[in-house]
Amino acid sequence: MDDEPQDAPQPTRPVAPVFKAPKQVSRPRPPPPQEEELGAEPKLGDFEDVHALSVSEARAVITAVHSARQKKDASQNPLGGDRVHNDSQCGADVYARSITQFMDYLDVFSRYKQSENLHAMSGLLDSHSELSSVEKAMLGSLACDSSDEAKTLIPSLANKISDENLQALLDEMSKLQDRFT
């Protein structure tokens, strides 16, 4: 009996640690995107309360900013002193080419190039308070010939202005267009 081993402690197996996954932290879910469409009731999402520009108005703004930057000393350039003022003198510069191409696009598609005609068109559209800023910008850019064409391209006009009043507005706008400049 003395030969029997006493209750010797059995070697204990180490207990494997339990893996706990870290708490999942993720960025907040973005708000669902708002639908943007120009139907019978324009839905513009983030751009709901922003003033829209026609192509001609955008051309006037971009041309004025570009001219002002060209007149400034390079050290006063908001883009940094080593940047050229977005002109074509630095032909290899991608930004200069982009600005030049953008200005060319605006020159081709702008309907009112003379500032007098642009101001007259803007005043004419502003006299129609029932139209939204987006509708005015689209009328100024699309150069529709008839009220049917305008109401097809801009569906929100259907309940805001009569065909006769819209046609009179389009005729006045057509007289102001710079067709051959």
mmCIF file with all atom_site columns, N, CA and C in Angstrom, residues 69-109:
data_model
loop_
_atom_site.group_PDB
_atom_site.id
_atom_site.type_symbol
_atom_site.label_atom_id
_atom_site.label_alt_id
_atom_site.label_comp_id
_atom_site.label_asym_id
_atom_site.label_entity_id
_atom_site.label_seq_id
_atom_site.pdbx_PDB_ins_code
_atom_site.Cartn_x
_atom_site.Cartn_y
_atom_site.Cartn_z
_atom_site.occupancy
_atom_site.B_iso_or_equiv
_atom_site.pdbx_formal_charge
_atom_site.auth_seq_id
_atom_site.auth_comp_id
_atom_site.auth_asym_id
_atom_site.auth_atom_id
_atom_site.pdbx_PDB_model_num
ATOM 1   N N  . ARG A 1 69  ? -7.553  88.329 -60.489 1.00 0.00 ? 69  ARG A N  1
ATOM 2   C CA . ARG A 1 69  ? -6.372  87.561 -60.074 1.00 0.00 ? 69  ARG A CA 1
ATOM 3   C C  . ARG A 1 69  ? -5.175  87.860 -60.960 1.00 0.00 ? 69  ARG A C  1
ATOM 4   N N  . GLN A 1 70  ? -5.410  88.080 -62.245 1.00 0.00 ? 70  GLN A N  1
ATOM 5   C CA . GLN A 1 70  ? -4.308  88.378 -63.151 1.00 0.00 ? 70  GLN A CA 1
ATOM 6   C C  . GLN A 1 70  ? -3.680  89.726 -62.832 1.00 0.00 ? 70  GLN A C  1
ATOM 7   N N  . LYS A 1 71  ? -4.476  90.669 -62.331 1.00 0.00 ? 71  LYS A N  1
ATOM 8   C CA . LYS A 1 71  ? -3.962  92.005 -62.028 1.00 0.00 ? 71  LYS A CA 1
ATOM 9   C C  . LYS A 1 71  ? -3.165  92.043 -60.736 1.00 0.00 ? 71  LYS A C  1
ATOM 10  N N  . LYS A 1 72  ? -3.398  91.089 -59.834 1.00 0.00 ? 72  LYS A N  1
ATOM 11  C CA . LYS A 1 72  ? -2.710  91.079 -58.545 1.00 0.00 ? 72  LYS A CA 1
ATOM 12  C C  . LYS A 1 72  ? -1.265  90.635 -58.697 1.00 0.00 ? 72  LYS A C  1
ATOM 13  N N  . ASP A 1 73  ? -0.473  91.076 -57.745 1.00 0.00 ? 73  ASP A N  1
ATOM 14  C CA . ASP A 1 73  ? 0.910   90.635 -57.655 1.00 0.00 ? 73  ASP A CA 1
ATOM 15  C C  . ASP A 1 73  ? 0.910   89.173 -57.214 1.00 0.00 ? 73  ASP A C  1
ATOM 16  N N  . ALA A 1 74  ? 1.864   88.387 -57.692 1.00 0.00 ? 74  ALA A N  1
ATOM 17  C CA . ALA A 1 74  ? 1.916   86.958 -57.363 1.00 0.00 ? 74  ALA A CA 1
ATOM 18  C C  . ALA A 1 74  ? 2.022   86.715 -55.865 1.00 0.00 ? 74  ALA A C  1
ATOM 19  N N  . SER A 1 75  ? 2.628   87.635 -55.130 1.00 0.00 ? 75  SER A N  1
ATOM 20  C CA . SER A 1 75  ? 2.755   87.438 -53.682 1.00 0.00 ? 75  SER A CA 1
ATOM 21  C C  . SER A 1 75  ? 1.409   87.587 -52.966 1.00 0.00 ? 75  SER A C  1
ATOM 22  N N  . GLN A 1 76  ? 0.445   88.234 -53.608 1.00 0.00 ? 76  GLN A N  1
ATOM 23  C CA . GLN A 1 76  ? -0.880  88.412 -53.011 1.00 0.00 ? 76  GLN A CA 1
ATOM 24  C C  . GLN A 1 76  ? -1.866  87.333 -53.457 1.00 0.00 ? 76  GLN A C  1
ATOM 25  N N  . ASN A 1 77  ? -1.382  86.386 -54.221 1.00 0.00 ? 77  ASN A N  1
ATOM 26  C CA . ASN A 1 77  ? -2.243  85.335 -54.731 1.00 0.00 ? 77  ASN A CA 1
ATOM 27  C C  . ASN A 1 77  ? -2.743  84.467 -53.583 1.00 0.00 ? 77  ASN A C  1
ATOM 28  N N  . PRO A 1 78  ? -4.057  84.294 -53.433 1.00 0.00 ? 78  PRO A N  1
ATOM 29  C CA . PRO A 1 78  ? -4.581  83.464 -52.347 1.00 0.00 ? 78  PRO A CA 1
ATOM 30  C C  . PRO A 1 78  ? -4.186  81.995 -52.480 1.00 0.00 ? 78  PRO A C  1
ATOM 31  N N  . LEU A 1 79  ? -3.761  81.574 -53.674 1.00 0.00 ? 79  LEU A N  1
ATOM 32  C CA . LEU A 1 79  ? -3.343  80.192 -53.872 1.00 0.00 ? 79  LEU A CA 1
ATOM 33  C C  . LEU A 1 79  ? -1.892  79.969 -53.484 1.00 0.00 ? 79  LEU A C  1
ATOM 34  N N  . GLY A 1 80  ? -1.191  81.038 -53.160 1.00 0.00 ? 80  GLY A N  1
ATOM 35  C CA . GLY A 1 80  ? 0.220   80.928 -52.803 1.00 0.00 ? 80  GLY A CA 1
ATOM 36  C C  . GLY A 1 80  ? 1.070   81.680 -53.802 1.00 0.00 ? 80  GLY A C  1
ATOM 37  N N  . GLY A 1 81  ? 2.195   82.189 -53.344 1.00 0.00 ? 81  GLY A N  1
ATOM 38  C CA . GLY A 1 81  ? 3.046   83.013 -54.190 1.00 0.00 ? 81  GLY A CA 1
ATOM 39  C C  . GLY A 1 81  ? 3.678   82.277 -55.345 1.00 0.00 ? 81  GLY A C  1
ATOM 40  N N  . ASP A 1 82  ? 3.814   80.949 -55.242 1.00 0.00 ? 82  ASP A N  1
ATOM 41  C CA . ASP A 1 82  ? 4.446   80.209 -56.322 1.00 0.00 ? 82  ASP A CA 1
ATOM 42  C C  . ASP A 1 82  ? 3.455   79.798 -57.405 1.00 0.00 ? 82  ASP A C  1
ATOM 43  N N  . ARG A 1 83  ? 2.191   80.107 -57.234 1.00 0.00 ? 83  ARG A N  1
ATOM 44  C CA . ARG A 1 83  ? 1.181   79.743 -58.221 1.00 0.00 ? 83  ARG A CA 1
ATOM 45  C C  . ARG A 1 83  ? 0.953   80.889 -59.197 1.00 0.00 ? 83  ARG A C  1
ATOM 46  N N  . VAL A 1 84  ? 0.859   80.552 -60.441 1.00 0.00 ? 84  VAL A N  1
ATOM 47  C CA . VAL A 1 84  ? 0.527   81.541 -61.451 1.00 0.00 ? 84  VAL A CA 1
ATOM 48  C C  . VAL A 1 84  ? -0.972  81.803 -61.358 1.00 0.00 ? 84  VAL A C  1
ATOM 49  N N  . HIS A 1 85  ? -1.400  82.960 -61.765 1.00 0.00 ? 85  HIS A N  1
ATOM 50  C CA . HIS A 1 85  ? -2.802  83.366 -61.611 1.00 0.00 ? 85  HIS A CA 1
ATOM 51  C C  . HIS A 1 85  ? -3.716  82.730 -62.645 1.00 0.00 ? 85  HIS A C  1
ATOM 52  N N  . ASN A 1 86  ? -3.650  81.437 -62.795 1.00 0.00 ? 86  ASN A N  1
ATOM 53  C CA . ASN A 1 86  ? -4.561  80.683 -63.650 1.00 0.00 ? 86  ASN A CA 1
ATOM 54  C C  . ASN A 1 86  ? -4.584  81.171 -65.098 1.00 0.00 ? 86  ASN A C  1
ATOM 55  N N  . ASP A 1 87  ? -3.495  81.711 -65.584 1.00 0.00 ? 87  ASP A N  1
ATOM 56  C CA . ASP A 1 87  ? -3.506  82.121 -66.983 1.00 0.00 ? 87  ASP A CA 1
ATOM 57  C C  . ASP A 1 87  ? -2.735  81.111 -67.815 1.00 0.00 ? 87  ASP A C  1
ATOM 58  N N  . SER A 1 88  ? -2.777  81.291 -69.115 1.00 0.00 ? 88  SER A N  1
ATOM 59  C CA . SER A 1 88  ? -2.212  80.291 -70.009 1.00 0.00 ? 88  SER A CA 1
ATOM 60  C C  . SER A 1 88  ? -0.701  80.420 -70.170 1.00 0.00 ? 88  SER A C  1
ATOM 61  N N  . GLN A 1 89  ? -0.043  81.299 -69.454 1.00 0.00 ? 89  GLN A N  1
ATOM 62  C CA . GLN A 1 89  ? 1.403   81.437 -69.570 1.00 0.00 ? 89  GLN A CA 1
ATOM 63  C C  . GLN A 1 89  ? 2.120   80.183 -69.088 1.00 0.00 ? 89  GLN A C  1
ATOM 64  N N  . CYS A 1 90  ? 1.536   79.460 -68.189 1.00 0.00 ? 90  CYS A N  1
ATOM 65  C CA . CYS A 1 90  ? 2.164   78.234 -67.692 1.00 0.00 ? 90  CYS A CA 1
ATOM 66  C C  . CYS A 1 90  ? 1.478   77.060 -68.369 1.00 0.00 ? 90  CYS A C  1
ATOM 67  N N  . GLY A 1 91  ? 1.751   76.844 -69.652 1.00 0.00 ? 91  GLY A N  1
ATOM 68  C CA . GLY A 1 91  ? 1.054   75.862 -70.461 1.00 0.00 ? 91  GLY A CA 1
ATOM 69  C C  . GLY A 1 91  ? 1.033   74.465 -69.892 1.00 0.00 ? 91  GLY A C  1
ATOM 70  N N  . ALA A 1 92  ? 2.047   74.070 -69.133 1.00 0.00 ? 92  ALA A N  1
ATOM 71  C CA . ALA A 1 92  ? 2.096   72.713 -68.599 1.00 0.00 ? 92  ALA A CA 1
ATOM 72  C C  . ALA A 1 92  ? 1.227   72.553 -67.363 1.00 0.00 ? 92  ALA A C  1
ATOM 73  N N  . ASP A 1 93  ? 0.801   73.635 -66.793 1.00 0.00 ? 93  ASP A N  1
ATOM 74  C CA . ASP A 1 93  ? 0.039   73.562 -65.554 1.00 0.00 ? 93  ASP A CA 1
ATOM 75  C C  . ASP A 1 93  ? -1.380  73.064 -65.831 1.00 0.00 ? 93  ASP A C  1
ATOM 76  N N  . VAL A 1 94  ? -1.750  71.988 -65.178 1.00 0.00 ? 94  VAL A N  1
ATOM 77  C CA . VAL A 1 94  ? -3.071  71.390 -65.376 1.00 0.00 ? 94  VAL A CA 1
ATOM 78  C C  . VAL A 1 94  ? -4.171  72.353 -64.965 1.00 0.00 ? 94  VAL A C  1
ATOM 79  N N  . TYR A 1 95  ? -3.942  73.080 -63.886 1.00 0.00 ? 95  TYR A N  1
ATOM 80  C CA . TYR A 1 95  ? -4.965  74.005 -63.405 1.00 0.00 ? 95  TYR A CA 1
ATOM 81  C C  . TYR A 1 95  ? -5.207  75.120 -64.415 1.00 0.00 ? 95  TYR A C  1
ATOM 82  N N  . ALA A 1 96  ? -4.161  75.616 -65.011 1.00 0.00 ? 96  ALA A N  1
ATOM 83  C CA . ALA A 1 96  ? -4.315  76.681 -66.000 1.00 0.00 ? 96  ALA A CA 1
ATOM 84  C C  . ALA A 1 96  ? -5.118  76.188 -67.196 1.00 0.00 ? 96  ALA A C  1
ATOM 85  N N  . ARG A 1 97  ? -4.845  74.973 -67.629 1.00 0.00 ? 97  ARG A N  1
ATOM 86  C CA . ARG A 1 97  ? -5.596  74.414 -68.751 1.00 0.00 ? 97  ARG A CA 1
ATOM 87  C C  . ARG A 1 97  ? -7.057  74.196 -68.377 1.00 0.00 ? 97  ARG A C  1
ATOM 88  N N  . SER A 1 98  ? -7.296  73.754 -67.154 1.00 0.00 ? 98  SER A N  1
ATOM 89  C CA . SER A 1 98  ? -8.678  73.528 -66.716 1.00 0.00 ? 98  SER A CA 1
ATOM 90  C C  . SER A 1 98  ? -9.460  74.832 -66.697 1.00 0.00 ? 98  SER A C  1
ATOM 91  N N  . ILE A 1 99  ? -8.847  75.875 -66.154 1.00 0.00 ? 99  ILE A N  1
ATOM 92  C CA . ILE A 1 99  ? -9.519  77.176 -66.112 1.00 0.00 ? 99  ILE A CA 1
ATOM 93  C C  . ILE A 1 99  ? -9.768  77.681 -67.528 1.00 0.00 ? 99  ILE A C  1
ATOM 94  N N  . THR A 1 100 ? -8.779  77.536 -68.394 1.00 0.00 ? 100 THR A N  1
ATOM 95  C CA . THR A 1 100 ? -8.925  77.995 -69.775 1.00 0.00 ? 100 THR A CA 1
ATOM 96  C C  . THR A 1 100 ? -10.041 77.221 -70.480 1.00 0.00 ? 100 THR A C  1
ATOM 97  N N  . GLN A 1 101 ? -10.077 75.911 -70.300 1.00 0.00 ? 101 GLN A N  1
ATOM 98  C CA . GLN A 1 101 ? -11.126 75.107 -70.924 1.00 0.00 ? 101 GLN A CA 1
ATOM 99  C C  . GLN A 1 101 ? -12.502 75.470 -70.366 1.00 0.00 ? 101 GLN A C  1
ATOM 100 N N  . PHE A 1 102 ? -12.564 75.706 -69.067 1.00 0.00 ? 102 PHE A N  1
ATOM 101 C CA . PHE A 1 102 ? -13.834 76.084 -68.444 1.00 0.00 ? 102 PHE A CA 1
ATOM 102 C C  . PHE A 1 102 ? -14.306 77.430 -68.982 1.00 0.00 ? 102 PHE A C  1
ATOM 103 N N  . MET A 1 103 ? -13.399 78.377 -69.112 1.00 0.00 ? 103 MET A N  1
ATOM 104 C CA . MET A 1 103 ? -13.775 79.691 -69.642 1.00 0.00 ? 103 MET A CA 1
ATOM 105 C C  . MET A 1 103 ? -14.190 79.588 -71.106 1.00 0.00 ? 103 MET A C  1
ATOM 106 N N  . ASP A 1 104 ? -13.529 78.722 -71.873 1.00 0.00 ? 104 ASP A N  1
ATOM 107 C CA . ASP A 1 104 ? -13.933 78.504 -73.262 1.00 0.00 ? 104 ASP A CA 1
ATOM 108 C C  . ASP A 1 104 ? -15.351 77.930 -73.332 1.00 0.00 ? 104 ASP A C  1
ATOM 109 N N  . TYR A 1 105 ? -15.648 76.981 -72.453 1.00 0.00 ? 105 TYR A N  1
ATOM 110 C CA . TYR A 1 105 ? -16.992 76.401 -72.387 1.00 0.00 ? 105 TYR A CA 1
ATOM 111 C C  . TYR A 1 105 ? -18.024 77.487 -72.100 1.00 0.00 ? 105 TYR A C  1
ATOM 112 N N  . LEU A 1 106 ? -17.722 78.325 -71.111 1.00 0.00 ? 106 LEU A N  1
ATOM 113 C CA . LEU A 1 106 ? -18.654 79.397 -70.760 1.00 0.00 ? 106 LEU A CA 1
ATOM 114 C C  . LEU A 1 106 ? -18.835 80.370 -71.921 1.00 0.00 ? 106 LEU A C  1
ATOM 115 N N  . ASP A 1 107 ? -17.763 80.658 -72.656 1.00 0.00 ? 107 ASP A N  1
ATOM 116 C CA . ASP A 1 107 ? -17.869 81.553 -73.810 1.00 0.00 ? 107 ASP A CA 1
ATOM 117 C C  . ASP A 1 107 ? -18.762 80.957 -74.900 1.00 0.00 ? 107 ASP A C  1
ATOM 118 N N  . VAL A 1 108 ? -18.636 79.659 -75.126 1.00 0.00 ? 108 VAL A N  1
ATOM 119 C CA . VAL A 1 108 ? -19.418 79.015 -76.181 1.00 0.00 ? 108 VAL A CA 1
ATOM 120 C C  . VAL A 1 108 ? -20.903 78.969 -75.825 1.00 0.00 ? 108 VAL A C  1
ATOM 121 N N  . PHE A 1 109 ? -21.221 78.616 -74.584 1.00 0.00 ? 109 PHE A N  1
ATOM 122 C CA . PHE A 1 109 ? -22.615 78.360 -74.225 1.00 0.00 ? 109 PHE A CA 1
ATOM 123 C C  . PHE A 1 109 ? -23.326 79.516 -73.543 1.00 0.00 ? 109 PHE A C  1
#
